[in-house]
Short mmCIF file of C-alpha atoms and ligand atoms in Angstrom, two decimals:
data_model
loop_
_atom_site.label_atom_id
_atom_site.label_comp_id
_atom_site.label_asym_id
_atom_site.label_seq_id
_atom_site.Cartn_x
_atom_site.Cartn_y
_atom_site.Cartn_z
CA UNK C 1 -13.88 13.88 22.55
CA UNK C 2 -13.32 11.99 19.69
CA UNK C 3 -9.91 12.14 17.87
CA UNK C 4 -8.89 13.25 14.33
CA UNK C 5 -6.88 11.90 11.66
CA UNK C 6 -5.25 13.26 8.66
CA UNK C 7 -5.70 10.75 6.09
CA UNK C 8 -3.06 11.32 3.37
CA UNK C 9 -3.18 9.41 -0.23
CA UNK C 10 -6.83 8.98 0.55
CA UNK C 11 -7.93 8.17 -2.70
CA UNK C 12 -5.49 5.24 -2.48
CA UNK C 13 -5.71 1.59 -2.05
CA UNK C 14 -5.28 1.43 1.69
CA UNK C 15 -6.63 4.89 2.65
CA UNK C 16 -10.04 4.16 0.84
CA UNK C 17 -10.58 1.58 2.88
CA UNK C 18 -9.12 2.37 5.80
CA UNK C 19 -11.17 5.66 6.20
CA UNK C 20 -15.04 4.13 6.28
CA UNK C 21 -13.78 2.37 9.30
CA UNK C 22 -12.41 4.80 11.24
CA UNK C 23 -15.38 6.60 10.55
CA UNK C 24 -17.64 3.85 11.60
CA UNK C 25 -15.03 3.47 14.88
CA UNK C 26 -16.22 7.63 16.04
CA UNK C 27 -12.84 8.74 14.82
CA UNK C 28 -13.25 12.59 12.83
CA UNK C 29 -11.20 11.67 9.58
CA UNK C 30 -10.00 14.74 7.34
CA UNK C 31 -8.91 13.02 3.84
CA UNK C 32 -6.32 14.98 1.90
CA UNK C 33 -6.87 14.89 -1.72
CA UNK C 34 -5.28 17.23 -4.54
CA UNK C 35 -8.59 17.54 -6.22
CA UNK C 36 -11.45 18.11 -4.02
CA UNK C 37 -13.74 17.40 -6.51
CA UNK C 38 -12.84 13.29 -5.69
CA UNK C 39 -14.24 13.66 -2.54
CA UNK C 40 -17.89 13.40 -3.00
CA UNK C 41 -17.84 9.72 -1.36
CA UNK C 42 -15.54 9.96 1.14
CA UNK C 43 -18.00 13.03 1.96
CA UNK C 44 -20.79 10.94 1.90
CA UNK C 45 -18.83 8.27 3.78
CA UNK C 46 -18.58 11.50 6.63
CA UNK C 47 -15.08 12.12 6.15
CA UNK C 48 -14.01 16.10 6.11
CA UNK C 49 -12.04 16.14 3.19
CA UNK C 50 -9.03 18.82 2.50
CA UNK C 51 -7.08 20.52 -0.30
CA UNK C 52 -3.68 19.23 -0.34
CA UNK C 53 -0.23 18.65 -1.65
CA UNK C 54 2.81 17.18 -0.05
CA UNK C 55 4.37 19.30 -2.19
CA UNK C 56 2.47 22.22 -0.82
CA UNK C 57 4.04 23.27 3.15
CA UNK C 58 1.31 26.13 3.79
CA UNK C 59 -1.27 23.80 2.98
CA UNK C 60 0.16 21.08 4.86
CA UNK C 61 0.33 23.21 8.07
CA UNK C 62 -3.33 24.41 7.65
CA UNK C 63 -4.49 20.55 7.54
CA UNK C 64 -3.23 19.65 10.16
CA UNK C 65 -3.89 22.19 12.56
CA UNK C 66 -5.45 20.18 15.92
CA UNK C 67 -5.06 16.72 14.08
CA UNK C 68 -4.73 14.46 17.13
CA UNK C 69 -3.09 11.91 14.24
CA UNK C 70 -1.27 11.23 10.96
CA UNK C 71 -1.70 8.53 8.44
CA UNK C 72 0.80 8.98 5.96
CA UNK C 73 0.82 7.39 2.63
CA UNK C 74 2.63 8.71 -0.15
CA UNK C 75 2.90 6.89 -3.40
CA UNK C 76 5.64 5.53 -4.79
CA UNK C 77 7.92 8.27 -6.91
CA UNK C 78 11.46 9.69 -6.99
CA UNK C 79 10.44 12.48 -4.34
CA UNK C 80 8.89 10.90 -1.85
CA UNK C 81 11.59 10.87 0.70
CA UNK C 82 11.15 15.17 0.52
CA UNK C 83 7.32 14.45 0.53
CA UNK C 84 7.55 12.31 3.66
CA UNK C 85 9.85 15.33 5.15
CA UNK C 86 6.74 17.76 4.57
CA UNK C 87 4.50 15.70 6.37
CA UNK C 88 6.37 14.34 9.02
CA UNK C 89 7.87 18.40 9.82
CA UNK C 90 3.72 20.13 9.20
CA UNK C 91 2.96 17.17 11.96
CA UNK C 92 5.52 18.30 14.31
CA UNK C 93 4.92 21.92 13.78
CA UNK C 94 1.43 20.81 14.89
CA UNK C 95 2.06 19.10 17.64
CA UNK C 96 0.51 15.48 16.48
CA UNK C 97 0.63 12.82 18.95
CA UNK C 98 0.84 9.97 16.97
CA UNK C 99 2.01 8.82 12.70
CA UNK C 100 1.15 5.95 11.16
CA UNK C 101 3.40 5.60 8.27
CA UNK C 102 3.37 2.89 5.07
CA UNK C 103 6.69 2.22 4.12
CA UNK C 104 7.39 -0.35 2.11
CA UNK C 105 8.63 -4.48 2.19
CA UNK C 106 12.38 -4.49 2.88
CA UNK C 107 12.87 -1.12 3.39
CA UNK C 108 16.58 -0.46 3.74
CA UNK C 109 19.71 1.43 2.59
CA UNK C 110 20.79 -1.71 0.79
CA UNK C 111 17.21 -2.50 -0.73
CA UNK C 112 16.86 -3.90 -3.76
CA UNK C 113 14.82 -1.06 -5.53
CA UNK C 114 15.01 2.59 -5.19
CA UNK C 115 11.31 2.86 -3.38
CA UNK C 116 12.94 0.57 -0.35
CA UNK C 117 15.61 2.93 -0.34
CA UNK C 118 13.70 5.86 -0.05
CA UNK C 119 11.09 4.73 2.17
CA UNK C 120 14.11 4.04 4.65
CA UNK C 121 14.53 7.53 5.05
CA UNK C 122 11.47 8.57 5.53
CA UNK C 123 11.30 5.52 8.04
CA UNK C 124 14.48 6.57 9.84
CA UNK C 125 13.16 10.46 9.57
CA UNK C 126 10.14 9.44 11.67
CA UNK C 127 12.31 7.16 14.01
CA UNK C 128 14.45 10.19 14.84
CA UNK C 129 11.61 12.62 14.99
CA UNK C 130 10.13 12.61 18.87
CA UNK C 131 6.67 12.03 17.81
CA UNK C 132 4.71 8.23 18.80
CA UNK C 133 4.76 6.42 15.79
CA UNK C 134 4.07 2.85 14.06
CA UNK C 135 5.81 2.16 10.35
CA UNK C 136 3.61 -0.96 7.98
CA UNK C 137 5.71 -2.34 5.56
CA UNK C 138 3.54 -4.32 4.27
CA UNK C 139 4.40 -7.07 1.44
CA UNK C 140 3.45 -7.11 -2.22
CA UNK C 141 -0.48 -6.47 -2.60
CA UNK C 142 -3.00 -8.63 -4.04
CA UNK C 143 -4.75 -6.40 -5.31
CA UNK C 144 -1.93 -5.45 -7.93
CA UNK C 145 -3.26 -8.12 -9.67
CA UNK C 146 -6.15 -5.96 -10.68
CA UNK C 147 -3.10 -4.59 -13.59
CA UNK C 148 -3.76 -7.93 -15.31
CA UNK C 149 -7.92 -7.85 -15.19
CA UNK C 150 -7.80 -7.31 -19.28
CA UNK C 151 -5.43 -10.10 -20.27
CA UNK C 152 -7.25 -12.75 -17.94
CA UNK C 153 -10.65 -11.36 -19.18
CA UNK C 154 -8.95 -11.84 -23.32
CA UNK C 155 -6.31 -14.27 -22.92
CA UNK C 156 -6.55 -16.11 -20.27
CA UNK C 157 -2.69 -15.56 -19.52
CA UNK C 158 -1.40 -12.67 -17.06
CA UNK C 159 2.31 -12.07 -17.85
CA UNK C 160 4.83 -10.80 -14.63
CA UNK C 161 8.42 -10.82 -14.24
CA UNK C 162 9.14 -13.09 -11.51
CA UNK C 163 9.36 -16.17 -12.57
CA UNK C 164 8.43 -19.20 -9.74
CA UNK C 165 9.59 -16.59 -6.72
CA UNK C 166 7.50 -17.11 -3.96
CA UNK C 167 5.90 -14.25 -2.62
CA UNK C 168 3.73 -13.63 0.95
CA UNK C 169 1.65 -11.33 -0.61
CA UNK C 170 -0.92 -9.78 1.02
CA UNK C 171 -4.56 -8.39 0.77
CA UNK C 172 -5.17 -4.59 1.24
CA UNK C 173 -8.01 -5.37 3.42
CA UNK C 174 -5.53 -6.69 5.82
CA UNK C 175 -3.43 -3.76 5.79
CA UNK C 176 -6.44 -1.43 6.11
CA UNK C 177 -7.78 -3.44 9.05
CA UNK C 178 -4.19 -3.04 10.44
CA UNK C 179 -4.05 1.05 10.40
CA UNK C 180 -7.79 0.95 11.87
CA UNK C 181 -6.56 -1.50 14.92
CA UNK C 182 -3.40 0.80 15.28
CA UNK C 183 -5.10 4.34 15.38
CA UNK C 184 -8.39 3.54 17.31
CA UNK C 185 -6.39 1.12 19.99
CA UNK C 186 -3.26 3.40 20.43
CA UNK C 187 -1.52 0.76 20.67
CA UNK C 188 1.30 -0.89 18.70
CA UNK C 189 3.70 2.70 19.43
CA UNK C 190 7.03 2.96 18.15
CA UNK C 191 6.72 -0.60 16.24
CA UNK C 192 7.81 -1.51 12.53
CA UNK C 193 5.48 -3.71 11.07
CA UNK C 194 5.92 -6.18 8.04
CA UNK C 195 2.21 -7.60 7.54
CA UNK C 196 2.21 -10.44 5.02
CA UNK C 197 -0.41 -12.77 3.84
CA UNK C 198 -0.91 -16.40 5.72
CA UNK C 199 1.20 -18.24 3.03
CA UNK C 200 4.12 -17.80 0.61
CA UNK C 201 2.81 -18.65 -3.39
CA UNK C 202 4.10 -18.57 -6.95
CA UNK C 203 2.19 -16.79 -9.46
CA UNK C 204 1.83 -20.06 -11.06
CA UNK C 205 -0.09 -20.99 -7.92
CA UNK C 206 -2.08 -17.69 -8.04
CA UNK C 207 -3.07 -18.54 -11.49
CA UNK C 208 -4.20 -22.21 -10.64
CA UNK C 209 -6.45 -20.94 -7.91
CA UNK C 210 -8.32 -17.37 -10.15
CA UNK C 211 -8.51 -20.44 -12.80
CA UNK C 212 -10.91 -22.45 -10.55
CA UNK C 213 -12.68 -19.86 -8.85
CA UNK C 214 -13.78 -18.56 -11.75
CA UNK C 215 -13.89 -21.82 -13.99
CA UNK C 216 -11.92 -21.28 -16.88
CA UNK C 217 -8.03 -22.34 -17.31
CA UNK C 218 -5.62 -18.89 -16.69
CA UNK C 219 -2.18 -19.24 -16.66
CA UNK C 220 0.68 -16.81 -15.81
CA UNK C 221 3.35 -16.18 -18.14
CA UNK C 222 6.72 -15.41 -16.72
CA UNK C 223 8.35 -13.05 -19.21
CA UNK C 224 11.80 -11.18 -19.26
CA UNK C 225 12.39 -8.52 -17.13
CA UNK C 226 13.03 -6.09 -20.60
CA UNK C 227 9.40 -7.08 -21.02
CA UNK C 228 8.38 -6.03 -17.93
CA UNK C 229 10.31 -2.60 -18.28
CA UNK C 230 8.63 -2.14 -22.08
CA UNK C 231 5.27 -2.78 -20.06
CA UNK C 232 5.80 -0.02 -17.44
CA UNK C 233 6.89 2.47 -19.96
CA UNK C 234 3.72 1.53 -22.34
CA UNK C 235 1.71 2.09 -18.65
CA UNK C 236 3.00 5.47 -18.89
CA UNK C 237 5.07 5.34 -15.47
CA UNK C 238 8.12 6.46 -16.74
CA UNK C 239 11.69 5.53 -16.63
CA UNK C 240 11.91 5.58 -12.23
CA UNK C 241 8.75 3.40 -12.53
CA UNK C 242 9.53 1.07 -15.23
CA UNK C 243 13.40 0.47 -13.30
CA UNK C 244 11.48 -0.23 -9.64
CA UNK C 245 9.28 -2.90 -11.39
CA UNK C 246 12.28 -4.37 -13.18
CA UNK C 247 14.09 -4.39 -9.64
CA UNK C 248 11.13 -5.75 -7.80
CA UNK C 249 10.40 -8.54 -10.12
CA UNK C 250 13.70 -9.63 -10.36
CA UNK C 251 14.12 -9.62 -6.27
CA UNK C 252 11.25 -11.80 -6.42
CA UNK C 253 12.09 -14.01 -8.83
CA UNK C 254 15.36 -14.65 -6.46
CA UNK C 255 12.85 -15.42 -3.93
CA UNK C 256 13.79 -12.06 -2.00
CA UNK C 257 9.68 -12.12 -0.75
CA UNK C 258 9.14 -15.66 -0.03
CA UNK C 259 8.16 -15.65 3.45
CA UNK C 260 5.17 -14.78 6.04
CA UNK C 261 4.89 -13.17 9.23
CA UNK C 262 1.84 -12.96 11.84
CA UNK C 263 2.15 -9.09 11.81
CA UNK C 264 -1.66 -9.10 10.85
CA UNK C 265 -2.75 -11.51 13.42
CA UNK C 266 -0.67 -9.46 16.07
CA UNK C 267 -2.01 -6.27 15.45
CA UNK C 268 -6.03 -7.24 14.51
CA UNK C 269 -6.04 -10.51 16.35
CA UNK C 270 -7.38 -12.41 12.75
CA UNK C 271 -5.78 -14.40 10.28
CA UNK C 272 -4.66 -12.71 7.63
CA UNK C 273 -6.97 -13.33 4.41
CA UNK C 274 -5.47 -15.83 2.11
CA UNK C 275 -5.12 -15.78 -1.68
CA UNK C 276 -8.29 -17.34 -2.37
CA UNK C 277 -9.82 -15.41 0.00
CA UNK C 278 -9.08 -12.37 -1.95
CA UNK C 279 -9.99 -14.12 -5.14
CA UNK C 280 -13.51 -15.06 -4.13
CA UNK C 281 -14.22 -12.29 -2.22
CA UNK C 282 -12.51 -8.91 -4.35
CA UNK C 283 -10.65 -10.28 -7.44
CA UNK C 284 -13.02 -12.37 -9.18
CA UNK C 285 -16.25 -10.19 -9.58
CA UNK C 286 -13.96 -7.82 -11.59
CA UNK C 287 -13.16 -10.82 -14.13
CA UNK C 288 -16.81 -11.82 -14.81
CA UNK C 289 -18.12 -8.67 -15.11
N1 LIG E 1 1.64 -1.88 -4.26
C1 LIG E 1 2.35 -2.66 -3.43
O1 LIG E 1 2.48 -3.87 -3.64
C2 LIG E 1 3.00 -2.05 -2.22
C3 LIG E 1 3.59 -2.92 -1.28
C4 LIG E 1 4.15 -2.37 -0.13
C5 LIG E 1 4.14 -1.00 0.09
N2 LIG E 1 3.56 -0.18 -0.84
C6 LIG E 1 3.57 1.26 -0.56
O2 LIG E 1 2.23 1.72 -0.46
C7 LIG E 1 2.21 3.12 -0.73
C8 LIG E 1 1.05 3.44 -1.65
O3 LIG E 1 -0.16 3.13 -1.00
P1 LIG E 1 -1.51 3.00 -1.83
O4 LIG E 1 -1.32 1.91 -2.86
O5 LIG E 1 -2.62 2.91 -0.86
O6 LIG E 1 -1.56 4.40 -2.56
P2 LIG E 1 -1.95 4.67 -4.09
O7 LIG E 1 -3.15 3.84 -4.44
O8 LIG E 1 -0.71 4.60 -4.89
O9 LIG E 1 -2.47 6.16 -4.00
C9 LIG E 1 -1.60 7.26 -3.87
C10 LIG E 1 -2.38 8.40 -3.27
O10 LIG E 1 -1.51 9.53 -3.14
C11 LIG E 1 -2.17 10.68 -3.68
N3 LIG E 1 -1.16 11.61 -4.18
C12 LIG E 1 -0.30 11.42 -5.20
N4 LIG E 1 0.52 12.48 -5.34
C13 LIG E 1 0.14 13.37 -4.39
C14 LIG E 1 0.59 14.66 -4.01
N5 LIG E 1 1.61 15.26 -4.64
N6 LIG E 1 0.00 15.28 -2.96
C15 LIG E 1 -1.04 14.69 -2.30
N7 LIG E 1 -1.51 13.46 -2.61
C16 LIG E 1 -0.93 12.81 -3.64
C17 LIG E 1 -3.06 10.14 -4.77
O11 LIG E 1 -4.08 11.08 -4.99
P3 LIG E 1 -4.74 11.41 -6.43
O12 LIG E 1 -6.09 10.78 -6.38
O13 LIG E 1 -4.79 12.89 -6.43
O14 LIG E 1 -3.83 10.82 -7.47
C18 LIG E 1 -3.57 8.86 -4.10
O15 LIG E 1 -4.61 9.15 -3.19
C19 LIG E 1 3.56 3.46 -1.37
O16 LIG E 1 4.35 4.14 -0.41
C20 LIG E 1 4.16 2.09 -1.69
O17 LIG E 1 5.56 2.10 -1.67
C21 LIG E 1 2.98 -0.67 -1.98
#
């Protein structure tokens, strides 16, 4: 029989990915999403989709009553160390066998932003919990870039608070192709993960290499990190947002991300897609268009 998953933050970066393929793999996926009415695709895709909230227990429960599997993603916000609690304790409850879990780069009581320092919990929560588990904490994603579609489309100039820090970020397909491997294999159990990218690049680099893919100079503008905290706020994040961003970049920028690891290779036996990779295959279409 085959197995099911709950599929949490499904309208997400990773989950919307991830779910197709577990679909196409024979897996029965059952995408939570607080508004139903976003799941015509992943309908159409086969997926069972679910009213949810991790801020919702009852609901919770209900959703994943004979789940065989968990994968968790919760974005990041000041409560999702309570959110992670009300998944992790509905999967107990319901006696799930296995949770996936995406934590995040760094992930640690000392962290350098308050999302690592949540995510720990959660991490540790799961750790402690009795139930099989793998935790991704996967580095900085490509496809944030997507923020900075308008000002390479207008300006030719992205602007980011991290001055030349190297970073080994990585593409979301990568990540996605990591959960599939992880909950169709069964293997990988009571692991922590953190899947990178194949190299270690300043945005300066980044820039050089949209520029010739798409032929047409863009450069990146490192700017202060008050900038970047003006940005956030005018992105309507809010004060926890705008203060993560600010700690991020300037972890960065001290070259707290510059390094690789063959997490990706380990778990899906391929390379991890490079940069350019991402650029030709996902970023650039959205910059000619
Ligand atoms: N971005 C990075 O560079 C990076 C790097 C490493 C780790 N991470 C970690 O990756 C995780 C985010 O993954 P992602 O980018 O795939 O997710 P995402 O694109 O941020 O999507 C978040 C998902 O959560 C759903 N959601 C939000 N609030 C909810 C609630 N109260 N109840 C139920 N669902 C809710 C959203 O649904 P709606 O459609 O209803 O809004 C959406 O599907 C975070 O934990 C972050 O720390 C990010």
């Amino acid at each position: 029989m085959s197995k099911t998953i709950l599929v949490t933050g499904a309208t997400g970066n990773i989950a919307s990915l991830v779910i197709p393929d577990l679909i196409k793999n024979g897996m029965n996926v059952r995408a939570m999403l607080r508004d139903v009415s976003k799941g015509e695709a992943l309908k159409e895709q086969g997926a069972e989709v679910v009213e949810g909230d991790f801020d919702d227990k009852q609901k919770l429960g209900n959703n994943l009553e004979g789940a065989d599997s968990v994968l968790a993603i919760t974005p990041p916000n000041p409560n999702a160390t309570s959110q992670g609690s009300n998944i992790l304790n509905a999967a107990k409850e319901a006696g799930v066998s296995f949770y996936l879990r995406i934590s995040a780069l760094g992930a640690a009581a000392d962290a350098p932003t308050d999302n690592g320092r949540l995510h720990i919990q959660s991490d540790e929560e799961l750790m402690n919990s009795g139930i099989a588990y793998t935790i991704l904490r996967p580095h900085f994603f490509m496809q944030n870039m997507f923020a900075s579609v308008d000002s390479i489309k207008n300006e030719g100039k992205f602007y980011m608070g991290m001055g030349e820090g190297k970073l080994g970020m990585i593409d979301v397909r990568d990540i996605a192709d990591c959960c599939v491997s992880i909950l169709t294999n069964g293997d990988h159990k009571n692991k922590i993960y953190t899947p990178t990218g194949p190299e270690s690049i300043p945005f300066s680099k980044a820039a050089e290499i949209i520029g010739s893919t798409i032929g047409k100079e863009v450069n990146y503008v490192p700017v202060p990190l008050e900038a970047v905290r003006k940005a956030i706020l005018d992105m309507g994040w809010g004060e926890w947002g705008a203060q993560i961003m600010v700690d991020y970049s300037n972890a960065y920028a001290s070259g707290w991300g510059d390094f690789t690891t063959n997490d990706v290779e380990t778990i899906t036996g391929k390379m991890a897609r490079s940069f350019r990779q991402f650029v030709d295959d996902v970023f650039s279409p959205a910059l000619v268009s």
